[in-house]
PDB file of C-alpha atoms in Angstrom:
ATOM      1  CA  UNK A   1     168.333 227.274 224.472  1.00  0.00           C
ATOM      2  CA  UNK A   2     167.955 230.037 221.496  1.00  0.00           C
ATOM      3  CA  UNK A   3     164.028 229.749 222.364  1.00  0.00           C
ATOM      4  CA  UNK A   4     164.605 229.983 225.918  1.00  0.00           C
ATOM      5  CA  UNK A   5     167.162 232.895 226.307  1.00  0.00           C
ATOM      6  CA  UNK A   6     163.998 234.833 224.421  1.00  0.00           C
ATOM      7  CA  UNK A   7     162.496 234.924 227.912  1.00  0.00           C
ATOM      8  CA  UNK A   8     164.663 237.461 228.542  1.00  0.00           C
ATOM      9  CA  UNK A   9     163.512 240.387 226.552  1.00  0.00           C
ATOM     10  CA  UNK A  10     160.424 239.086 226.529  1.00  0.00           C
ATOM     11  CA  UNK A  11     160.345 240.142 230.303  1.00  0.00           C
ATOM     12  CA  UNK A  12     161.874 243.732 229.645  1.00  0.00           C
ATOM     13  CA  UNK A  13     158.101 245.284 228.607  1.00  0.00           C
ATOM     14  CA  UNK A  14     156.055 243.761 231.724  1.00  0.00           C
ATOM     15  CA  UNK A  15     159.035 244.526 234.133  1.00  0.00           C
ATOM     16  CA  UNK A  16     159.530 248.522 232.785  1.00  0.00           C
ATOM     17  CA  UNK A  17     155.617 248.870 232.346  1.00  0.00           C
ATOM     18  CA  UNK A  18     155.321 247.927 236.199  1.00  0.00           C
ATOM     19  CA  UNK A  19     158.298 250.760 236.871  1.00  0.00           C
ATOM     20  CA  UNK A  20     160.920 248.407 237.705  1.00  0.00           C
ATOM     21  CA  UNK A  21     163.246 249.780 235.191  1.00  0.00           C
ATOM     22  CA  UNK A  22     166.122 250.122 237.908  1.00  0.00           C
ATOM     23  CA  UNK A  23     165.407 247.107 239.933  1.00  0.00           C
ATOM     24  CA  UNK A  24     167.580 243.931 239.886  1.00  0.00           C
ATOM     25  CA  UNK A  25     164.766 242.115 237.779  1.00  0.00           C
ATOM     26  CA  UNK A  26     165.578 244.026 234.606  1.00  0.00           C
ATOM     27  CA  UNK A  27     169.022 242.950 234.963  1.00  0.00           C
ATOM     28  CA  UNK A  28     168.456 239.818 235.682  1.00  0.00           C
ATOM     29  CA  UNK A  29     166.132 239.552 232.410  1.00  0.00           C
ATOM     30  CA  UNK A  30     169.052 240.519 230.288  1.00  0.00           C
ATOM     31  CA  UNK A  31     171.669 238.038 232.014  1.00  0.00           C
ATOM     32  CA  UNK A  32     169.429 234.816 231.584  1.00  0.00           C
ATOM     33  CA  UNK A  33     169.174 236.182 227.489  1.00  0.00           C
ATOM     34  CA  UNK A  34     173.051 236.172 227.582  1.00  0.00           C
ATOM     35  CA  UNK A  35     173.739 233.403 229.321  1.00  0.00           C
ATOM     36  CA  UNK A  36     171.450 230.802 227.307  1.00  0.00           C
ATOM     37  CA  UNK A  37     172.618 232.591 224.379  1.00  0.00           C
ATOM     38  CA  UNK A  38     176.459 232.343 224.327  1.00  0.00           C
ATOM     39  CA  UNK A  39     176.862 229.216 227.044  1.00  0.00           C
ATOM     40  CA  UNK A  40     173.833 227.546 225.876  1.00  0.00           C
ATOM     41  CA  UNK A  41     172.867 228.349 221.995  1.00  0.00           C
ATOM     42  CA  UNK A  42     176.260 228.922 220.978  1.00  0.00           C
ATOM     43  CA  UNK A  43     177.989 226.861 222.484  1.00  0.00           C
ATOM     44  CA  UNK A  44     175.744 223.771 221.696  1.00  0.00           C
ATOM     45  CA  UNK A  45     175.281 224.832 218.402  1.00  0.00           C
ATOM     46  CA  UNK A  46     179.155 224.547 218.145  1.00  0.00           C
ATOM     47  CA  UNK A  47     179.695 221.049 220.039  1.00  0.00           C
ATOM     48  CA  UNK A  48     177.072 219.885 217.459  1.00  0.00           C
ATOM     49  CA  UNK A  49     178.553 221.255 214.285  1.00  0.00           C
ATOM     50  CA  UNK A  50     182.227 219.406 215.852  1.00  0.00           C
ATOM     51  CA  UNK A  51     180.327 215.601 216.210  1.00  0.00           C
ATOM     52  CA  UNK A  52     178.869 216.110 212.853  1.00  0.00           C
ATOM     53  CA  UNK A  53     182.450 216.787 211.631  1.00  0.00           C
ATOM     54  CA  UNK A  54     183.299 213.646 213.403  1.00  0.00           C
ATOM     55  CA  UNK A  55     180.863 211.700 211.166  1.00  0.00           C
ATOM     56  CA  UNK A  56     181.188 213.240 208.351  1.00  0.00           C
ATOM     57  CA  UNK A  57     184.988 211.948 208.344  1.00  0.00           C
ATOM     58  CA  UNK A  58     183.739 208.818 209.652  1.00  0.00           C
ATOM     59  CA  UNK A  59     185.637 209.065 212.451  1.00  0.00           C
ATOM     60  CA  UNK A  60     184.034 206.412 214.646  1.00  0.00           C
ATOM     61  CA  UNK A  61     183.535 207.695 218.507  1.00  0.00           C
ATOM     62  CA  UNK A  62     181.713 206.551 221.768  1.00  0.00           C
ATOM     63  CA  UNK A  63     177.880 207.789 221.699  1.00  0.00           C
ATOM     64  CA  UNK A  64     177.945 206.492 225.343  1.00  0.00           C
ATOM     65  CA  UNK A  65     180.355 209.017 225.654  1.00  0.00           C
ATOM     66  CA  UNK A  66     178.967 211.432 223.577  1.00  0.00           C
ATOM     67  CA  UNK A  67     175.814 210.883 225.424  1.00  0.00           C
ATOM     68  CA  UNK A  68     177.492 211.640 228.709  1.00  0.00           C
ATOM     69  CA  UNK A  69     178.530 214.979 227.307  1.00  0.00           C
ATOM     70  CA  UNK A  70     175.637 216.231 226.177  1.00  0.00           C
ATOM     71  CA  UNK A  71     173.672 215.526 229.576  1.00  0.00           C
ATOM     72  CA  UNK A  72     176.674 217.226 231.643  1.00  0.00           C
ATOM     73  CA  UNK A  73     176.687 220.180 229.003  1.00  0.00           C
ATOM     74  CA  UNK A  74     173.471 220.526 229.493  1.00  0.00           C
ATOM     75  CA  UNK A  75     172.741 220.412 233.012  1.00  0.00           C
ATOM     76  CA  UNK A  76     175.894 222.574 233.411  1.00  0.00           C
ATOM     77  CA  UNK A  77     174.682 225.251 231.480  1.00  0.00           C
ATOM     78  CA  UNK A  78     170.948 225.426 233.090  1.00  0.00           C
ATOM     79  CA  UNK A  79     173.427 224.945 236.779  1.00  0.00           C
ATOM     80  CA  UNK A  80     175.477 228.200 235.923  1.00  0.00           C
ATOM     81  CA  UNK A  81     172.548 230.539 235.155  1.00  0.00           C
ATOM     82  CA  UNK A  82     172.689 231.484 239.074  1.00  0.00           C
ATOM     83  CA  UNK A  83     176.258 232.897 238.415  1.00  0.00           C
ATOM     84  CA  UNK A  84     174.960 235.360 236.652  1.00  0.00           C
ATOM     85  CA  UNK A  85     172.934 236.263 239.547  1.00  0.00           C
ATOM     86  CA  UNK A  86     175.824 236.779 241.871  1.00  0.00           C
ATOM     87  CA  UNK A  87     176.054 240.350 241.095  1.00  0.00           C
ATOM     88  CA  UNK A  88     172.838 240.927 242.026  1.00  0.00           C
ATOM     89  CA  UNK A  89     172.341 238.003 245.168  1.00  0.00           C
ATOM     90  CA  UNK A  90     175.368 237.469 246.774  1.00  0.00           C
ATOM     91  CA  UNK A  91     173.879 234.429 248.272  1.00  0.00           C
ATOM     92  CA  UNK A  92     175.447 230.791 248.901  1.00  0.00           C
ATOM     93  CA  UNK A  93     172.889 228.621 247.304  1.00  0.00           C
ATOM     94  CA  UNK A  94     173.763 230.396 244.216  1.00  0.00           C
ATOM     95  CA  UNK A  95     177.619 229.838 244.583  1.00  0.00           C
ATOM     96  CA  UNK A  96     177.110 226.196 245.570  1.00  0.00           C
ATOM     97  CA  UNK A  97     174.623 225.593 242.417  1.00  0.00           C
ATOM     98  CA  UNK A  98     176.259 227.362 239.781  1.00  0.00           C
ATOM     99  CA  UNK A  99     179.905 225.941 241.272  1.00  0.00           C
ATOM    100  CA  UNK A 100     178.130 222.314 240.157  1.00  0.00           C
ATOM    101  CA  UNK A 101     177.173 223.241 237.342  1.00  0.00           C
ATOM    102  CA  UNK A 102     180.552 224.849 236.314  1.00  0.00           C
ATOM    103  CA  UNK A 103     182.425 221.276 237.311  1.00  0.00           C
ATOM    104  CA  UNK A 104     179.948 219.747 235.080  1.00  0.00           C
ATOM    105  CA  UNK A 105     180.869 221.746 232.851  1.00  0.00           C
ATOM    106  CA  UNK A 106     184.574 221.262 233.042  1.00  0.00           C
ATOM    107  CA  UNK A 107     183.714 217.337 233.188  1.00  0.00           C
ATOM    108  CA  UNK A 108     182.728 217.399 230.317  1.00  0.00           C
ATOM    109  CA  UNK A 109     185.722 219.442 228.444  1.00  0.00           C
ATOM    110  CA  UNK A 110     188.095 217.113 229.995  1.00  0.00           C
ATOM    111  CA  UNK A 111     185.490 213.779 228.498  1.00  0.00           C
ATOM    112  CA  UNK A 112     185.763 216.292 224.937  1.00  0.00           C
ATOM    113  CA  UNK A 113     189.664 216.350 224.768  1.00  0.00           C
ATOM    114  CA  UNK A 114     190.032 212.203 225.573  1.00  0.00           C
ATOM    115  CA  UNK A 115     187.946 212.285 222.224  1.00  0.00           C
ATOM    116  CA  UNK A 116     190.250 214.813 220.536  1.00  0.00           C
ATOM    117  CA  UNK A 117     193.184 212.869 221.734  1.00  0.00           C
ATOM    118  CA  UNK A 118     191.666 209.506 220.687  1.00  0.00           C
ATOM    119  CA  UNK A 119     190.387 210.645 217.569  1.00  0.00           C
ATOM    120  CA  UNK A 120     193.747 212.431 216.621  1.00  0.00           C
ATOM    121  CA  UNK A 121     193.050 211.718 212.801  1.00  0.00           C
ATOM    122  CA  UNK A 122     190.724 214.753 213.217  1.00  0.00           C
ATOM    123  CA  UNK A 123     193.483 216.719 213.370  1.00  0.00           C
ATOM    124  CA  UNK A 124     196.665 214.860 211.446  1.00  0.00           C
ATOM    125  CA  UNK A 125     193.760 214.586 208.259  1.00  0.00           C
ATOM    126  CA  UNK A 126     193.357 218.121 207.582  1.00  0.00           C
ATOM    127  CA  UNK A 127     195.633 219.463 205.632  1.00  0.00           C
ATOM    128  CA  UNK A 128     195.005 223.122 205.707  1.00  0.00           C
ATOM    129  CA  UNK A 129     197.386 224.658 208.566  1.00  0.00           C
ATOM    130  CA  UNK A 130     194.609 227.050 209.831  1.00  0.00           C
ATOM    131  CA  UNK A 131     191.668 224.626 210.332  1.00  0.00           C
ATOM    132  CA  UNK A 132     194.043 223.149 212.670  1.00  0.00           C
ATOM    133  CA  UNK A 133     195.362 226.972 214.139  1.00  0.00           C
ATOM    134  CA  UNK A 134     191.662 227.815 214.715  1.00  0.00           C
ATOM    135  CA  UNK A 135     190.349 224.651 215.872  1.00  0.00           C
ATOM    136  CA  UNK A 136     193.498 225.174 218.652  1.00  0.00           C
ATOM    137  CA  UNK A 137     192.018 228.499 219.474  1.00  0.00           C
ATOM    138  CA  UNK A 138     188.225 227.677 219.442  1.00  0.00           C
ATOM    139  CA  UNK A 139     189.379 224.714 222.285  1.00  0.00           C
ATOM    140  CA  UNK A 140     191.690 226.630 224.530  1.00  0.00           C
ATOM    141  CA  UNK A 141     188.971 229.577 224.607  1.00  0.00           C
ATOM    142  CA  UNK A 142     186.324 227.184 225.664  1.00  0.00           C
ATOM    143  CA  UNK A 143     188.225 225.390 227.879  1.00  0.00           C
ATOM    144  CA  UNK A 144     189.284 228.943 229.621  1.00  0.00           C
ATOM    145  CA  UNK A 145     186.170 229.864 229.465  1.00  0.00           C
ATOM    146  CA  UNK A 146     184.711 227.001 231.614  1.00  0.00           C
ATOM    147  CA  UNK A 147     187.291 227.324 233.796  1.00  0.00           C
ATOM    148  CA  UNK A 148     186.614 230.721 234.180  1.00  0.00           C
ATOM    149  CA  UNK A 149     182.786 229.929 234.986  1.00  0.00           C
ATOM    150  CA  UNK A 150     184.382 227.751 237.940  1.00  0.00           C
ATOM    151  CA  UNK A 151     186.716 230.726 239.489  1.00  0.00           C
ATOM    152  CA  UNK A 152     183.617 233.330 239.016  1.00  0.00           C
ATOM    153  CA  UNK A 153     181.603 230.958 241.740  1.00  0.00           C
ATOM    154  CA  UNK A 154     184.735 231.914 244.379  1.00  0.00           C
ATOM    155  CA  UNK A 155     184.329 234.313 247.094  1.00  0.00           C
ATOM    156  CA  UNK A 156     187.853 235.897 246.099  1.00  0.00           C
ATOM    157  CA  UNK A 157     186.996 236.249 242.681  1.00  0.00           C
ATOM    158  CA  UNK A 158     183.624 238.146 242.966  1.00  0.00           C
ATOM    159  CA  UNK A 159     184.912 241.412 242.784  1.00  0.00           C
ATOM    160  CA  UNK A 160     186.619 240.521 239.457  1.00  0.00           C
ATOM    161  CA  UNK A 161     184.076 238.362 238.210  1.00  0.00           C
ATOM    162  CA  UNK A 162     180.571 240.484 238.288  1.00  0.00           C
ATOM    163  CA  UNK A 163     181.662 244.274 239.378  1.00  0.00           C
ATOM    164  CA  UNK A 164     184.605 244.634 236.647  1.00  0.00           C
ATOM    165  CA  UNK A 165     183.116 245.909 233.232  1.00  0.00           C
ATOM    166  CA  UNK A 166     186.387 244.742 231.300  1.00  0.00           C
ATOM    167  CA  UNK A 167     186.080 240.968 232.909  1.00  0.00           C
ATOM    168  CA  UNK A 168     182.581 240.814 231.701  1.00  0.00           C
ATOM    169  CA  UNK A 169     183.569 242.015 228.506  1.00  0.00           C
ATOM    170  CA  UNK A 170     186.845 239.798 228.593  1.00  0.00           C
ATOM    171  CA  UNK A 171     184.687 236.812 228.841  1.00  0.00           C
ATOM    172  CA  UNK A 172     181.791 237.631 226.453  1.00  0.00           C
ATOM    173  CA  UNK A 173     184.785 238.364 223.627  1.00  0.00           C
ATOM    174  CA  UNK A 174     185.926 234.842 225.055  1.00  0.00           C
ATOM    175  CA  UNK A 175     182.944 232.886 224.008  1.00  0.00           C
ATOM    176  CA  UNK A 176     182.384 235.201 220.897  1.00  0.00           C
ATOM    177  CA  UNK A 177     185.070 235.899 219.279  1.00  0.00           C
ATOM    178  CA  UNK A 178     188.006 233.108 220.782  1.00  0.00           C
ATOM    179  CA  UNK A 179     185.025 230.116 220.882  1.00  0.00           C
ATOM    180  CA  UNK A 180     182.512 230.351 218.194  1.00  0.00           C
ATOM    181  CA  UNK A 181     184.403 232.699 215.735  1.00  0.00           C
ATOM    182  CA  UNK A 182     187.005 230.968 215.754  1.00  0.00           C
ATOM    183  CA  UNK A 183     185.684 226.921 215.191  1.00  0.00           C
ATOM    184  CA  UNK A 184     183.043 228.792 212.499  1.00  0.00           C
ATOM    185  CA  UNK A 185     185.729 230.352 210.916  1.00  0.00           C
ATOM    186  CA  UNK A 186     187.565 226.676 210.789  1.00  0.00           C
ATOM    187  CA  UNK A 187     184.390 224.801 209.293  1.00  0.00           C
ATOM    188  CA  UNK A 188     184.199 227.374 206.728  1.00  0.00           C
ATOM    189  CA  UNK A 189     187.869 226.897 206.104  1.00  0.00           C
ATOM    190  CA  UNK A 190     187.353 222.996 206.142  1.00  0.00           C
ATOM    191  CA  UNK A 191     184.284 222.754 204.123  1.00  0.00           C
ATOM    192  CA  UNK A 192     185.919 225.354 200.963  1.00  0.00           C
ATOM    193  CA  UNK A 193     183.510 227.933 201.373  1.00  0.00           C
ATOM    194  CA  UNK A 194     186.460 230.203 202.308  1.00  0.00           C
ATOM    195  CA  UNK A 195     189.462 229.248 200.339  1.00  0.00           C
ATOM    196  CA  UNK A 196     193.097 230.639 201.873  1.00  0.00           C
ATOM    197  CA  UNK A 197     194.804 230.175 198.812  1.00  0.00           C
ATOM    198  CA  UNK A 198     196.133 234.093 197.984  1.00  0.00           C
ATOM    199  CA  UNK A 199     198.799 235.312 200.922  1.00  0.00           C
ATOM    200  CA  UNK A 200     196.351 238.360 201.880  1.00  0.00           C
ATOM    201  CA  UNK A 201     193.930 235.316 202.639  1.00  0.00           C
ATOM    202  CA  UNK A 202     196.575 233.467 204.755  1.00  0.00           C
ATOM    203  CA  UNK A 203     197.115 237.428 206.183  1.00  0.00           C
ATOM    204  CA  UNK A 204     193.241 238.049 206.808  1.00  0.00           C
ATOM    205  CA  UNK A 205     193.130 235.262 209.239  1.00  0.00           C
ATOM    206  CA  UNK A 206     196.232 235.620 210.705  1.00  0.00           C
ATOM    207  CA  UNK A 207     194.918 239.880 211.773  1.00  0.00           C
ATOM    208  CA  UNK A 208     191.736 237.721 213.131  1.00  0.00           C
ATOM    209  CA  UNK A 209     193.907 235.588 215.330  1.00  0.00           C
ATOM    210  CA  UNK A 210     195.984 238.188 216.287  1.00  0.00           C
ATOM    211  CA  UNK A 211     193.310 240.370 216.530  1.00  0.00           C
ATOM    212  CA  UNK A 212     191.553 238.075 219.279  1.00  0.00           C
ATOM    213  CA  UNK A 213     194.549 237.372 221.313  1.00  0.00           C
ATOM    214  CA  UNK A 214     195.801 240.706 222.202  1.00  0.00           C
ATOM    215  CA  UNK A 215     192.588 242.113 222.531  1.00  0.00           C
ATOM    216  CA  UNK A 216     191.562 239.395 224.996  1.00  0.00           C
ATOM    217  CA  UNK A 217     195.242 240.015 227.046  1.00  0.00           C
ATOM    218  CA  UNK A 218     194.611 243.774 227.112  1.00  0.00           C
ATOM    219  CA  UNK A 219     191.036 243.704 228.529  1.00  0.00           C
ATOM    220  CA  UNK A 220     191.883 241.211 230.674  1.00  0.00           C
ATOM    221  CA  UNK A 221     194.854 243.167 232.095  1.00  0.00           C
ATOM    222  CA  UNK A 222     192.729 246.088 232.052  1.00  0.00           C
ATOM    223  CA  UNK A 223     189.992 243.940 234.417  1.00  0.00           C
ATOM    224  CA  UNK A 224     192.627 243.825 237.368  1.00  0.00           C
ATOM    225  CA  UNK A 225     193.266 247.564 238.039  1.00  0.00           C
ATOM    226  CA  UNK A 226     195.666 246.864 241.265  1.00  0.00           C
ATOM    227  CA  UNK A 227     198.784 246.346 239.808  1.00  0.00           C
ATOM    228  CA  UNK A 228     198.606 248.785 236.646  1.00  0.00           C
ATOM    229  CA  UNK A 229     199.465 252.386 236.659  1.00  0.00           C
ATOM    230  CA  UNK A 230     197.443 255.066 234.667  1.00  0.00           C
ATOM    231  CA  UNK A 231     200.204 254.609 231.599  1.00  0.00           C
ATOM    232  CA  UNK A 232     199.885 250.779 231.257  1.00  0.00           C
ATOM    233  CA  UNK A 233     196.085 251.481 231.297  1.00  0.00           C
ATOM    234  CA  UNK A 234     196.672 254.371 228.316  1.00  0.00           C
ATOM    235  CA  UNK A 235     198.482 251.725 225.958  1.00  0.00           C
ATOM    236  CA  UNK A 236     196.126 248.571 227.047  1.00  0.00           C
ATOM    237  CA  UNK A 237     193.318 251.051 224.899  1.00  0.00           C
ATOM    238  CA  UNK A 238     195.490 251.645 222.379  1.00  0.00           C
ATOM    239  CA  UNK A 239     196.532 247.983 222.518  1.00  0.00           C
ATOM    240  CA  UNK A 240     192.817 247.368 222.407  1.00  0.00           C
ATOM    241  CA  UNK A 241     192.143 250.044 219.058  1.00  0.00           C
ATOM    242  CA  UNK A 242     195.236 249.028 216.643  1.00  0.00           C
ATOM    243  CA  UNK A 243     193.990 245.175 217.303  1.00  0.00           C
ATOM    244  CA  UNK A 244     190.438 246.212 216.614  1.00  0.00           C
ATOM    245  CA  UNK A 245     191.429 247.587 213.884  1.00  0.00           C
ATOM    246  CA  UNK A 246     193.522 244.184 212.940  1.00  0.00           C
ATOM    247  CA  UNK A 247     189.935 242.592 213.106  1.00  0.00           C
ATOM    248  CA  UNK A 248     188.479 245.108 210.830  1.00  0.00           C
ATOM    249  CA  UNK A 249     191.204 244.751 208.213  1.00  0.00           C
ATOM    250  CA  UNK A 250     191.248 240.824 208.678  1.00  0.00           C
ATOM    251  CA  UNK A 251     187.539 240.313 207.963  1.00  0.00           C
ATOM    252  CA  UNK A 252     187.913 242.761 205.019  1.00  0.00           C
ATOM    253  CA  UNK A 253     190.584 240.592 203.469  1.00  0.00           C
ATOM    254  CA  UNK A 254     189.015 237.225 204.390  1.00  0.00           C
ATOM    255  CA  UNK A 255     185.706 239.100 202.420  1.00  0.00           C
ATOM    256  CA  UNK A 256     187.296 239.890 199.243  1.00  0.00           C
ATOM    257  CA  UNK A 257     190.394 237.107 198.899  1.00  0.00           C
ATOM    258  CA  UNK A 258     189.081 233.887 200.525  1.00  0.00           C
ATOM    259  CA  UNK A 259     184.820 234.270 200.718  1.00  0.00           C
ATOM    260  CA  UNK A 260     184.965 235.642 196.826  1.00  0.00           C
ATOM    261  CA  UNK A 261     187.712 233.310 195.731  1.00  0.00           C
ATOM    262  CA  UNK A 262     185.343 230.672 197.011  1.00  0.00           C
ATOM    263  CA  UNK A 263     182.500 231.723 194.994  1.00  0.00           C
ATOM    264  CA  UNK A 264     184.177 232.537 192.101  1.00  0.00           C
ATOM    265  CA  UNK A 265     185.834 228.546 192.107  1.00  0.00           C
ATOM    266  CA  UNK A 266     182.059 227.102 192.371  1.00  0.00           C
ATOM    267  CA  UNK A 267     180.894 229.118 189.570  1.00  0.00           C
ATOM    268  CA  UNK A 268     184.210 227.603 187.641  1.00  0.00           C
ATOM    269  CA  UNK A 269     183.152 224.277 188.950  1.00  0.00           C
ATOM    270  CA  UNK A 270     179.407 224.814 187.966  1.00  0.00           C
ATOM    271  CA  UNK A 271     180.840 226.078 184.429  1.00  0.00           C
ATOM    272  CA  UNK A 272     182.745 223.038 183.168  1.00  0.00           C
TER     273      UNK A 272
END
């Protein structure tokens, strides 16, 4: 999926070169590099990274089911790429197809939490507090996410979906930030390579949490303009800057008093 989102920008020289610089083909190049790169790298990359953490506790699961997973994932994510499109071609065949692929999708989140709830060791065997916090978040993101995808391919929800700058950028922070930040941020929590130990550690990733959550509420109060007035829209940007700035000041702590504790351990480790 990383190899085929490069299509995308591959296409931006042939399509400016022939003038087409404000046709819907240059925008269309840049949605199929988004969309196979945060619903189809990313988010792969992520479900693969999970079932290798699966095995690596030898936490025995279905591959029949696993199996099953993958194929929906897959053919859900290729199905969706014409939601991107609705922006550009509000046409039926695209709603229909990309509606498909988003309940393949969703299939297959529903087939991923029987496996969580089956496999609850997974969760009851870690005994760091914010493998488990960020796992939480990483899951309810995706799952919001996907359901999301499934709203977007409504006639009601166009509007929102594709002309709203904040609900695109809602979404993309969902999948960035809420998704794959988040269950990253968990293996490296999991795996020791960032030890929480100090309480500005424990404080770095709590400004990250916080840090997604209200910026995701604000933007995506901000994406439904017809029931705020001009002052709720003033303090959803400042909402939007002080929890930026929680971001900022979390990954600075996580930097300096869980990634450098970590290194500074292994080179205690390597010593003795």
């Amino acid at each position: 999926f990383m190899a085929l989102s490069c299509i995308g920008p591959l296409a931006l020289g042939p399509i400016m070169s022939m003038g087409l610089r404000d046709s819907p083909y240059y925008d269309m190049a840049i949605y199929f590099y988004l969309h196979f790169q945060y619903n189809g790298w990313f988010t792969m990359a992520v479900l693969g990274l999970f079932f290798q953490l699966l095995e690596d506790r030898r936490l025995a699961y279905s591959r029949q089911r696993a199996n099953l997973i993958y194929i929906l994932m897959v053919a859900g994510i290729i199905f969706t790429l014409p939601l991107s499109f609705l922006g550009i071609y509000d046409e039926t065949v695209l709603r229909v197809v990309g509606f498909a692929g988003a309940v393949c999708q969703l299939v297959a989140g529903f087939l991923m939490l029987e496996i969580l709830f089956l496999k609850r060791g997974l969760v009851t065997g870690i005994d760091s507090g914010w493998v488990r916090i960020l796992f939480l978040v990483a899951l309810c993101s995706w799952l919001l996410k996907m359901g999301l995808q499934l709203i977007s391919a409504m006639p009601f929800a166009f509007g929102y979906a594709f002309l709203s700058r904040d609900a695109i950028i809602m979404y993309l922070h969902l999948v960035f930030l809420g998704f794959a930040t988040c269950f990253i941020l968990g293996m490296l929590v999991y795996g020791r390579l960032l030890m929480v130990k100090s309480g500005l550690a424990h404080l770095g990733l709590f400004f990250i949490v916080a840090g997604i959550l209200f910026t995701e509420m604000a933007i995506g109060l901000k994406a439904i303009p017809t029931i705020l007035s001009p002052p709720v829209f003033q303090w959803l940007n400042l909402i939007i800057f002080l929890a930026s700035v929680l971001l900022l000041a979390g990954i600075l702590l996580i930097i300096f008093f869980a990634f450098m504790a970590s290194r500074q351990d292994s080179k205690a480790g390597l010593s003795t």
